[in-house]
Tab-separated table of C-alpha atoms and ligand atoms in Angstrom:
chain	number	residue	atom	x	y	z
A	1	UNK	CA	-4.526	-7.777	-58.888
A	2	UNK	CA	-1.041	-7.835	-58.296
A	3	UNK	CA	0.520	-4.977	-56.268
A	4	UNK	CA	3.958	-3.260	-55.980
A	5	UNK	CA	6.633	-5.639	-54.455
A	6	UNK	CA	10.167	-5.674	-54.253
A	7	UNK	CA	12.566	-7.988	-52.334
A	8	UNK	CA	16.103	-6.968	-50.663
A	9	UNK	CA	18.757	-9.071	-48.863
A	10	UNK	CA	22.005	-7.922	-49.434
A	11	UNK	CA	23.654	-8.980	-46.475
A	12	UNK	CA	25.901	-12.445	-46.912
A	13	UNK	CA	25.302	-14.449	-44.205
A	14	UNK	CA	27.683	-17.100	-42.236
A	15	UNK	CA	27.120	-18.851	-39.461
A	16	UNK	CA	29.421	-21.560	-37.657
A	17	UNK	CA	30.383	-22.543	-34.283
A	18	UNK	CA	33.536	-20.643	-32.852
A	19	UNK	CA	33.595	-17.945	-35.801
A	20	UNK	CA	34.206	-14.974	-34.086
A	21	UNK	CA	37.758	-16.598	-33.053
A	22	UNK	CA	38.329	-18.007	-36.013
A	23	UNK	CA	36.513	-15.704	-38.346
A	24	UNK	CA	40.175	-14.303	-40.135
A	25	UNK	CA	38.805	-15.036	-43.697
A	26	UNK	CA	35.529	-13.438	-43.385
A	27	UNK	CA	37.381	-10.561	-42.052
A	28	UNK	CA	39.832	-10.311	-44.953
A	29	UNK	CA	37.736	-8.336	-47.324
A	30	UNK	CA	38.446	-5.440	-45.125
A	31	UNK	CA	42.270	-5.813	-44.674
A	32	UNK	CA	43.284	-2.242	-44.486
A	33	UNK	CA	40.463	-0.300	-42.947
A	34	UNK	CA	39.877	0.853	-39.272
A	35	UNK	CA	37.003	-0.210	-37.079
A	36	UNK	CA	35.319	0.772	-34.983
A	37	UNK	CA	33.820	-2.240	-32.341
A	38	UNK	CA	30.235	-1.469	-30.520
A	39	UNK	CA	29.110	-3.709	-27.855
A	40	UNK	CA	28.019	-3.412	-24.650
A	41	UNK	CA	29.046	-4.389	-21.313
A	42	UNK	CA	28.465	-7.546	-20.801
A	43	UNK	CA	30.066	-8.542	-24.159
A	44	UNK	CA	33.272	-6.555	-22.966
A	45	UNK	CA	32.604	-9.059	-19.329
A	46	UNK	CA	32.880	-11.938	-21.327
A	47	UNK	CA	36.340	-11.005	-23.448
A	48	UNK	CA	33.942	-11.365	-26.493
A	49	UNK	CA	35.072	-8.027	-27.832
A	50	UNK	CA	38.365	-8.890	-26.594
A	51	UNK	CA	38.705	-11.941	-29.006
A	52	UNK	CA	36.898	-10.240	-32.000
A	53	UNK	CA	39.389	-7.180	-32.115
A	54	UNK	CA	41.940	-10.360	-31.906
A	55	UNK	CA	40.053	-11.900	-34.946
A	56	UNK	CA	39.934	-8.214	-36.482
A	57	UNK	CA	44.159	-8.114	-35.913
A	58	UNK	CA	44.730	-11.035	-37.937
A	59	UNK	CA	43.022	-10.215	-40.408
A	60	UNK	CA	44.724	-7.133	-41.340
A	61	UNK	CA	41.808	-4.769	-39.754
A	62	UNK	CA	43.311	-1.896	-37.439
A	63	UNK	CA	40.686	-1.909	-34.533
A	64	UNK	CA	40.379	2.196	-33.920
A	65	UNK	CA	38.338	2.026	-30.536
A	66	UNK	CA	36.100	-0.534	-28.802
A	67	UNK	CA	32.816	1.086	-27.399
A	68	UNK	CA	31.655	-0.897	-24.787
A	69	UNK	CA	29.126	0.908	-23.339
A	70	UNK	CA	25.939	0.803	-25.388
A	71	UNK	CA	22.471	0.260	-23.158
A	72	UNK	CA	19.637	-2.137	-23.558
A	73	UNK	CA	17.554	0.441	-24.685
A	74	UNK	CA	19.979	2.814	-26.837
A	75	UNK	CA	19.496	6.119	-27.720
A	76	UNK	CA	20.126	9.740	-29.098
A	77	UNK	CA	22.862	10.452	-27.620
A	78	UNK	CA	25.184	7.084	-27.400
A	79	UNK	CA	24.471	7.050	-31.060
A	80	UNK	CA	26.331	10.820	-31.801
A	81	UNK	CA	29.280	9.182	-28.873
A	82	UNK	CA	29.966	6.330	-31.017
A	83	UNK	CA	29.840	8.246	-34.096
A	84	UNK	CA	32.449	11.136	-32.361
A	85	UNK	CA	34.976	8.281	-31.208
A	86	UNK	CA	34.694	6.711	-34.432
A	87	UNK	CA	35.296	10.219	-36.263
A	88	UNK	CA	38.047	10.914	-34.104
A	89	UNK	CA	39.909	7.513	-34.690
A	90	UNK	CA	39.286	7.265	-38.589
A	91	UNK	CA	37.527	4.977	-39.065
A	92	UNK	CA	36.137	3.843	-42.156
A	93	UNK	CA	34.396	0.834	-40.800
A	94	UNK	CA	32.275	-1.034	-37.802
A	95	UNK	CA	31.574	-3.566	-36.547
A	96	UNK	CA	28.910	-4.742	-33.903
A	97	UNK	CA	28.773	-7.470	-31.569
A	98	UNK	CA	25.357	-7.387	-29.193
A	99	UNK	CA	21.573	-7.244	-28.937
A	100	UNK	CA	19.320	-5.207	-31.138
A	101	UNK	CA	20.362	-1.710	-29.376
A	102	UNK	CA	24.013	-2.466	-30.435
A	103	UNK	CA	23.503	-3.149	-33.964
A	104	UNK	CA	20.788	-0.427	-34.295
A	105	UNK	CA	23.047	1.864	-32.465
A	106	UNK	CA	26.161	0.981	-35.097
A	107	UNK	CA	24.009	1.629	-37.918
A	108	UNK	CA	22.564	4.744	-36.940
A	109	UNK	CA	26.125	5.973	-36.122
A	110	UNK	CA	27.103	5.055	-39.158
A	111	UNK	CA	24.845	7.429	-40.564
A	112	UNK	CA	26.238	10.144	-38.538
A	113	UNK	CA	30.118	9.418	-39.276
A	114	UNK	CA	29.243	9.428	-43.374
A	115	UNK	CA	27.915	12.646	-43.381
A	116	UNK	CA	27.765	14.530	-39.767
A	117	UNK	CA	24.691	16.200	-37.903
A	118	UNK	CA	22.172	15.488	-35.482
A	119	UNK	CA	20.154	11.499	-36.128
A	120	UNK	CA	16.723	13.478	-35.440
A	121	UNK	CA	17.518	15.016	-39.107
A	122	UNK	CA	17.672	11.690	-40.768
A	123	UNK	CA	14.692	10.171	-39.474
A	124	UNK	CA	12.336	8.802	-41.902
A	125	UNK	CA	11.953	6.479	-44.972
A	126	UNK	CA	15.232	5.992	-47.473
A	127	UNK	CA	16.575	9.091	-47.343
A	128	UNK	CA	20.141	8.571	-47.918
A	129	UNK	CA	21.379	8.021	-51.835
A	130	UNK	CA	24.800	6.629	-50.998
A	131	UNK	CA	26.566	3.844	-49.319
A	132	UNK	CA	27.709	4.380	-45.960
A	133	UNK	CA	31.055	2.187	-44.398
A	134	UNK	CA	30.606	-1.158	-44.065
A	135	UNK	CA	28.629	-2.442	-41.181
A	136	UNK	CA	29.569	-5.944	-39.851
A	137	UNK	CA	26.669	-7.339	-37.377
A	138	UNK	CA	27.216	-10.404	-34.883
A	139	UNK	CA	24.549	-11.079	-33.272
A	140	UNK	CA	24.106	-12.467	-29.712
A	141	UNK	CA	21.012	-13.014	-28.658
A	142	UNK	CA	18.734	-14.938	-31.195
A	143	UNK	CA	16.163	-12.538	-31.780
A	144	UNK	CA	16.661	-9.325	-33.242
A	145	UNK	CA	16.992	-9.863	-36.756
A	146	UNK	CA	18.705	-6.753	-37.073
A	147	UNK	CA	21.579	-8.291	-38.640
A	148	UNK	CA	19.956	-8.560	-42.198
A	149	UNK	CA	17.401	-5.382	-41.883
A	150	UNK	CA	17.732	-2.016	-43.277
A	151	UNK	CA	16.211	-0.838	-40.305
A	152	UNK	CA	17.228	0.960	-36.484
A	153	UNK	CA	14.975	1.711	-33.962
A	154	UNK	CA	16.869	4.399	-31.412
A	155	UNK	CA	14.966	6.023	-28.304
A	156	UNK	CA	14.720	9.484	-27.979
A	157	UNK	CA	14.109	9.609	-23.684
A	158	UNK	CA	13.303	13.186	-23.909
A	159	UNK	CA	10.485	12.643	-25.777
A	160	UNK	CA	9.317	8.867	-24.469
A	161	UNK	CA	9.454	7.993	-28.135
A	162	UNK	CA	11.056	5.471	-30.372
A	163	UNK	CA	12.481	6.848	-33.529
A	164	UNK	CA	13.034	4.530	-36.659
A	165	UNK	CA	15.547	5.204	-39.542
A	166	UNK	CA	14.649	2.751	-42.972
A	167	UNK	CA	17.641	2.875	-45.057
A	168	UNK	CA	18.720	0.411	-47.117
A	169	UNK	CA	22.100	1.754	-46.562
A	170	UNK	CA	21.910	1.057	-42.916
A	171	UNK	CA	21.652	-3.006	-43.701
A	172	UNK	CA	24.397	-4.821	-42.642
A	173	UNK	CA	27.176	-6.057	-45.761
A	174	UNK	CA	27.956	-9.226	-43.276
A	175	UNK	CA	26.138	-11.123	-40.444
A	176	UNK	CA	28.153	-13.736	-38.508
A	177	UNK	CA	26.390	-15.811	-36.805
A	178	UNK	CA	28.292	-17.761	-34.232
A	179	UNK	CA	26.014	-19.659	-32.116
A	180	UNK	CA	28.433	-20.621	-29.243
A	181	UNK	CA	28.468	-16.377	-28.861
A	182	UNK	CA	24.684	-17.261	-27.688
A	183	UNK	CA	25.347	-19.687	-25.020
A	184	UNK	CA	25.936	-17.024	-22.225
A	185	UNK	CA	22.491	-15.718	-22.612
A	186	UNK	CA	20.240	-16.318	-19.217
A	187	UNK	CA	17.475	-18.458	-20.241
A	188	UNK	CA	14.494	-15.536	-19.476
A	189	UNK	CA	16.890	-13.246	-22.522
A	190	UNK	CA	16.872	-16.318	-24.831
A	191	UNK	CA	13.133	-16.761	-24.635
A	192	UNK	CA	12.579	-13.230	-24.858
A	193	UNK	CA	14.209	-12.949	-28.259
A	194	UNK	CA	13.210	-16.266	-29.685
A	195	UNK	CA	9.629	-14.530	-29.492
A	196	UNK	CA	10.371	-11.594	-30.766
A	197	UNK	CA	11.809	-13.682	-33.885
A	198	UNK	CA	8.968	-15.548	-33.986
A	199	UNK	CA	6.878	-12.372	-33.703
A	200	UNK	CA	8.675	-10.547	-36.930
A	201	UNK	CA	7.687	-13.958	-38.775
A	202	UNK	CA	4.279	-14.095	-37.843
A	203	UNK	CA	3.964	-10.749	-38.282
A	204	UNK	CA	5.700	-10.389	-42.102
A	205	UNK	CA	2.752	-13.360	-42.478
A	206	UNK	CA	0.186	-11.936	-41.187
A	207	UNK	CA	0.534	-8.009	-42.151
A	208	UNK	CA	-1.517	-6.341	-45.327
A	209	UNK	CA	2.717	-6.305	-47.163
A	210	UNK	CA	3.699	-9.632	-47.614
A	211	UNK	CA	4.560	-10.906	-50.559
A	212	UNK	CA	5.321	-14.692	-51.557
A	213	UNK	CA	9.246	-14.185	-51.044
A	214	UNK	CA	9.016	-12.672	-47.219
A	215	UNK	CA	6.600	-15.378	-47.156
A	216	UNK	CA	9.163	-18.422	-47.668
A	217	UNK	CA	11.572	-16.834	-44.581
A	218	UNK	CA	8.494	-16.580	-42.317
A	219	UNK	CA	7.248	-19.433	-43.127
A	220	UNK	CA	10.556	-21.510	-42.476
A	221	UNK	CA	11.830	-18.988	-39.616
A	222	UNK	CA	8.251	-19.929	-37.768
A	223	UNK	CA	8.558	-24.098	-38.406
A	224	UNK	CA	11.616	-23.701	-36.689
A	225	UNK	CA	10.884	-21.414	-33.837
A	226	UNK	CA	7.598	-23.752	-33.192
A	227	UNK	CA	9.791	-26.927	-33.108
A	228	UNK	CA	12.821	-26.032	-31.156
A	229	UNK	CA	11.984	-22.747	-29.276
A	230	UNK	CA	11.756	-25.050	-26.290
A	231	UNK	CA	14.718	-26.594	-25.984
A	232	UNK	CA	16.796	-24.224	-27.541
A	233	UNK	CA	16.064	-21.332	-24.372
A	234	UNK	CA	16.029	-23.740	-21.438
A	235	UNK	CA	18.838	-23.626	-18.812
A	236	UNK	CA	20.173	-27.356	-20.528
A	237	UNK	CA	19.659	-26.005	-23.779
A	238	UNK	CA	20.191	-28.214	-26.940
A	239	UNK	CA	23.080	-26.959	-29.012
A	240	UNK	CA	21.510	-27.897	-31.956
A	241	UNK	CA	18.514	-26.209	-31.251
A	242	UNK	CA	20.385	-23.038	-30.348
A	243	UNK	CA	21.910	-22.601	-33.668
A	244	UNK	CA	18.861	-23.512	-35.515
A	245	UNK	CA	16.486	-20.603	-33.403
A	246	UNK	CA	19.943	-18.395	-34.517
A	247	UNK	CA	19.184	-18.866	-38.405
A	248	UNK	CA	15.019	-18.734	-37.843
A	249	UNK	CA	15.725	-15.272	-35.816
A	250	UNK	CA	17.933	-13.783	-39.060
A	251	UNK	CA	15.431	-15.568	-41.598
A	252	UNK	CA	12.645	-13.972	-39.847
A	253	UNK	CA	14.508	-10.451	-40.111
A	254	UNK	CA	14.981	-11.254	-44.390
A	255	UNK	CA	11.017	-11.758	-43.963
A	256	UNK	CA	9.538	-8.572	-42.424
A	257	UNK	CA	12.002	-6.420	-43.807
A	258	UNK	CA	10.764	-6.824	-46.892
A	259	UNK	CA	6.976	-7.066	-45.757
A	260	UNK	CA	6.346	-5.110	-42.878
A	261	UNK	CA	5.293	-5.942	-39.158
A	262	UNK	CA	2.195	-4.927	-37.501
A	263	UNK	CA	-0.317	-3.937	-34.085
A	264	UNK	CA	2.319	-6.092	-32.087
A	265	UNK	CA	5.523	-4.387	-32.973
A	266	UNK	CA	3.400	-0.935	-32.538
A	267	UNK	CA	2.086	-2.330	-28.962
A	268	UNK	CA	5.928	-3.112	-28.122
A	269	UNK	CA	7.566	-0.220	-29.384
A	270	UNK	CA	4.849	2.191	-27.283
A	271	UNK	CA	5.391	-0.500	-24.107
A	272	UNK	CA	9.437	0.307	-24.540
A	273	UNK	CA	9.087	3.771	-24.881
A	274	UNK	CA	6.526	4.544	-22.159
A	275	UNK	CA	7.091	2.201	-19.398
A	276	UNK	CA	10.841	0.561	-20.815
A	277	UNK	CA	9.524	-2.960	-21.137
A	278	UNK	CA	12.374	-5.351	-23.003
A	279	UNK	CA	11.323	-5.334	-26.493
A	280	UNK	CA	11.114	-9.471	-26.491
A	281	UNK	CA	9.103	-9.015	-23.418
A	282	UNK	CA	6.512	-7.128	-24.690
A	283	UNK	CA	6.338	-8.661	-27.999
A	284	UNK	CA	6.064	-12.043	-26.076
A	285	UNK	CA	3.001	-10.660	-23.962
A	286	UNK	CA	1.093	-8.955	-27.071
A	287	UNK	CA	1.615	-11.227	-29.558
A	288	UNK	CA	-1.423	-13.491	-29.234
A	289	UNK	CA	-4.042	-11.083	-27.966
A	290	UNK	CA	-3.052	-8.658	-31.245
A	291	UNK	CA	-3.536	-12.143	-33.030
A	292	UNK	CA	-6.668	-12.861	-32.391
A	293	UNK	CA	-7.868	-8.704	-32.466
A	294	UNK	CA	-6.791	-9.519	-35.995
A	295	UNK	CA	-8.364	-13.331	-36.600
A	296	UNK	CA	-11.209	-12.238	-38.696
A	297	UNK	CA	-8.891	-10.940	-41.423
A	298	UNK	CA	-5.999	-13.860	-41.012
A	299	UNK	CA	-7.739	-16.810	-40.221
A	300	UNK	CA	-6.768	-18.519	-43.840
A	301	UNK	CA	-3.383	-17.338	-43.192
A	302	UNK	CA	-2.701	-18.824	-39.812
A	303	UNK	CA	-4.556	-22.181	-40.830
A	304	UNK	CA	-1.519	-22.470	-43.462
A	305	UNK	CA	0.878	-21.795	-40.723
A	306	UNK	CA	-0.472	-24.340	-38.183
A	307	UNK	CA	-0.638	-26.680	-41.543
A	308	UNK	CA	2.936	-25.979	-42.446
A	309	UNK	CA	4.298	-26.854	-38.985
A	310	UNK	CA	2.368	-29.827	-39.162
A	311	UNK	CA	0.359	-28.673	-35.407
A	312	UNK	CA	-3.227	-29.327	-38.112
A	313	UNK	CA	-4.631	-31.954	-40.574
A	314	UNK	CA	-7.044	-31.429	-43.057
A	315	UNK	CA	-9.351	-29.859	-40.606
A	316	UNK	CA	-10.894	-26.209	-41.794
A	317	UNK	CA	-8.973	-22.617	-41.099
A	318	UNK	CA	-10.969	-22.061	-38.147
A	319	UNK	CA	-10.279	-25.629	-36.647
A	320	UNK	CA	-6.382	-25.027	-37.737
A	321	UNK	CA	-6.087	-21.091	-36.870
A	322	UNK	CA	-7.560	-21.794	-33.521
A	323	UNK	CA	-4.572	-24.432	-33.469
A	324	UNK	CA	-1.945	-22.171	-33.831
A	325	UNK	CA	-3.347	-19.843	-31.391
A	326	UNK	CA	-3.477	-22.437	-28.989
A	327	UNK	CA	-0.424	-23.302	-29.784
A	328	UNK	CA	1.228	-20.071	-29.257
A	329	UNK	CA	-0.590	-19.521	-26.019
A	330	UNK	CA	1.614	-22.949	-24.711
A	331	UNK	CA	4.529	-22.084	-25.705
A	332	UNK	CA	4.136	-19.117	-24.263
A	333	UNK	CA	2.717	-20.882	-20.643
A	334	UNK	CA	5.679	-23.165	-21.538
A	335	UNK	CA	8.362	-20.411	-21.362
A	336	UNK	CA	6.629	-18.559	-17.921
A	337	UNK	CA	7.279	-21.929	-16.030
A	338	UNK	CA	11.055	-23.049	-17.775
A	339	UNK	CA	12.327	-19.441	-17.758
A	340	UNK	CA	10.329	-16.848	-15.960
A	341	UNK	CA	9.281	-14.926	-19.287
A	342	UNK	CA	6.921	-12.593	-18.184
A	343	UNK	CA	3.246	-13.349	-19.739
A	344	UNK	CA	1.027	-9.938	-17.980
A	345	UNK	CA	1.761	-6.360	-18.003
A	346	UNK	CA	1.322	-5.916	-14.467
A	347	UNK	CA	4.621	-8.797	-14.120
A	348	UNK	CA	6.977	-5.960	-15.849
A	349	UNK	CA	5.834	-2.456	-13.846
A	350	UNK	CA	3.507	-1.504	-16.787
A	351	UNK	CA	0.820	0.933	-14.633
A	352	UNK	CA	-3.609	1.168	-15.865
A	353	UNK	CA	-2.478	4.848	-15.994
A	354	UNK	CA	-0.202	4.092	-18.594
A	355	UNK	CA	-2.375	2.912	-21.121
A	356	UNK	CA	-3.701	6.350	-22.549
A	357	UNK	CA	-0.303	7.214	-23.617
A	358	UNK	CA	0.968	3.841	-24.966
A	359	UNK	CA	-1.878	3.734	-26.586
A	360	UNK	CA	-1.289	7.319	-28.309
A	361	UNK	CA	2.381	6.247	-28.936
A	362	UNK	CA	1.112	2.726	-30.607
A	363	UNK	CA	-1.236	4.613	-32.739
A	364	UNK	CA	2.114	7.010	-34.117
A	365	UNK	CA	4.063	3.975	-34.775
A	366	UNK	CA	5.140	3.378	-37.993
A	367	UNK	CA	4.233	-0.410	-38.284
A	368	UNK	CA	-0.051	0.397	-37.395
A	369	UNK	CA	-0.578	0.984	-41.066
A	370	UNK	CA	0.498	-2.672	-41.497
A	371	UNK	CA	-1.649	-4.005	-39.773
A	372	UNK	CA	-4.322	-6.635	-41.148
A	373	UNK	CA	-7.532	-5.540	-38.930
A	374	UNK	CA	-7.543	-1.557	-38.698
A	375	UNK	CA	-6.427	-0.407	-35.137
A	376	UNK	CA	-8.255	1.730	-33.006
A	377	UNK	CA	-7.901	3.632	-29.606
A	378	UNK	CA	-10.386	1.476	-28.206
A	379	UNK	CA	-9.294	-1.846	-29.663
A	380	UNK	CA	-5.669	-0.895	-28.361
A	381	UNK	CA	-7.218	-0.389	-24.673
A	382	UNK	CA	-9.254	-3.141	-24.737
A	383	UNK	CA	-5.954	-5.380	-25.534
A	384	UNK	CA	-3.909	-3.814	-23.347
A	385	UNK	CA	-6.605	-4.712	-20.402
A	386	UNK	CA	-7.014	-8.454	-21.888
A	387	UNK	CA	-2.986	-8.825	-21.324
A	388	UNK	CA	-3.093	-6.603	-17.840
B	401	FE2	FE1	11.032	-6.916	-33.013
């Protein structure tokens, strides 16, 4: 029978070499307004937000304030900053250049400068009934996705927790994707987020909400990643490549935000929020444990993936499943050895004592419900001591 579905991707989409220098057109459509830039520190080392606010100028943008500062893993309270400065310098737009934690961080201050109050009060599921300003995202690392989702995820370190805000108002209105922004990221960062793309893919794939649209991202967004994720991250990497693990990383955000994700992003969120553990990281270390937790109920649907990127014949879905497991499990090996991604919880500081309470955070994670195979306390444990 055939369920509920609905498909959303508003954001237009650009991507080409050099176009946050020479972006001026794309820019145009907001002659007029103020921004605000977010970014973080090493953006601000590189002169990237420098030459963006440049790009900005020329277009006939007034850059307000450039906010430098966000963290890897942002939160509460740089959120309700970012919003204050931008308040306090008018401005009726933003624009973020970073990592996930930047863009997150811009949209959930953008909530804040639209109507005022405290982020806690907005957490939940489409809540808002009104645009906010417009968001532009540039992304540079080539992973997050967060570019094209309607979605933030924003740490509250008081309370160990990850909160998430769904609002289609939140999506980006543009993504520019400029892939020579991407080729200052150290190798280990570059692998990190090409898994976490190729997580969201194989996740929108795999979980009990996708729907034959999602489908078509994932399923290109994961032929790429599986083709080029090699030498696209590696010190020498191939230009080419690069750009092409860009566009899979912001097809694979299309694709599981409108499906869902599943026990890996709830894994990874808990690992971030108990013991801090780079979101790529710990997607990267979970991903094919969860996978095969799940195999019973996904085994047709990973055949077709090891099938579309050609890794299987004609062979049956457990012959081609097992493939793409196996698969997975080398690239992963692959990445260890070329780039020092970490493959065991014990590499990144994660402690046996630990697990009780990541498990408990996993299990209050949004994305569990998602999942194909129902997750349990026990099944969490038990995966968490497989990957220890
Ligand atoms: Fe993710």
């Amino acid at each position: 029978m055939m369920n509920f579905m609905q498909f959303h991707a508003p954001t237009k989409i650009v991507q080409s070499p050099g176009l946050l220098a020479s972006g001026e057109s794309e820019f145009s459509t907001y002659a007029g307004r103020r921004a605000i830039i977010i970014s973080d520190q090493v953006m601000a080392s590189l002169n990237v937000t420098e030459t963006l606010a440049r790009t900005l100028a020329e277009s006939g943008v007034k850059v307000g304030i450039v906010y430098t500062e966000v963290p890897q893993d942002s939160d509460l309270h740089v959120v309700s900053r970012v919003a204050e400065l931008g308040r306090n310098c008018g401005a009726d737009m933003l624009v973020a250049v970073g990592g996930g934690s930047v863009i997150d961080t811009a949209k959930a201050a953008n909530i804040l400068l639209k109507h005022g109050g405290e982020l806690k009060e907005y957490q939940g599921y489409q809540l808002l009934t009104e645009p906010l300003f417009p968001l532009v995202a540039i992304p540079t690392t080539i992973g997050t996705g967060s570019e094209v989702t309607p979605i933030a995820v924003i740490a509250d370190h008081e309370e160990m927790r990850k909160l998430s805000f769904v609002e289609r108002f939140i999506t980006p209105e543009l993504a520019l994707l400029d892939p020579e922004i991407t080729y200052t990221l150290p190798s280990k960062m570059a692998a990190a987020t090409a898994m976490d793309a190729l997580t969201h893919a194989i996740e929108s794939y795999t979980c009990l909400e996708h729907n034959p649209m999602s489908d078509m991202y994932a399923v290109n967004a994961i032929q790429t990643i599986l083709a080029e994720v090699i030498s696209g991250t590696r010190t020498d990497f191939d230009p080419e490549a690069r750009a092409k693990l860009q566009l899979a990383s912001t097809m694979a955000g299309i694709a599981f935000a409108n499906s869902m994700v599943g026990g890996v992003h709830s894994l990874a969120h808990a690992l971030g929020g108990v013991a801090k553990v780079p979101h790529g990281v710990a997607n990267s270390i979970v991903l094919v444990a969860m996978l095969r937790y799940n195999l019973e109920e996904i085994e047709a649907r990973l055949a077709n993936l090891a099938r579309a990127a050609s890794l299987s014949g004609s062979g049956d879905d457990g012959d081609a499943s097992r493939t793409m497991l196996e698969r997975l499990s080398l690239i992963q090996e692959s990445l260890h050895e070329m780039t020092g991604l970490p493959t065991r919880l014990k590499e990144v500081g994660v402690r046996k004592e630990q697990f009780p309470e990541i498990v408990d955070r996993a299990m209050e994670d949004g994305s569990v419900i998602y999942n194909p195979k129902e997750l349990t306390n026990d099944a969490l444990i038990n995966i968490l001591e497989q990957i220890y």
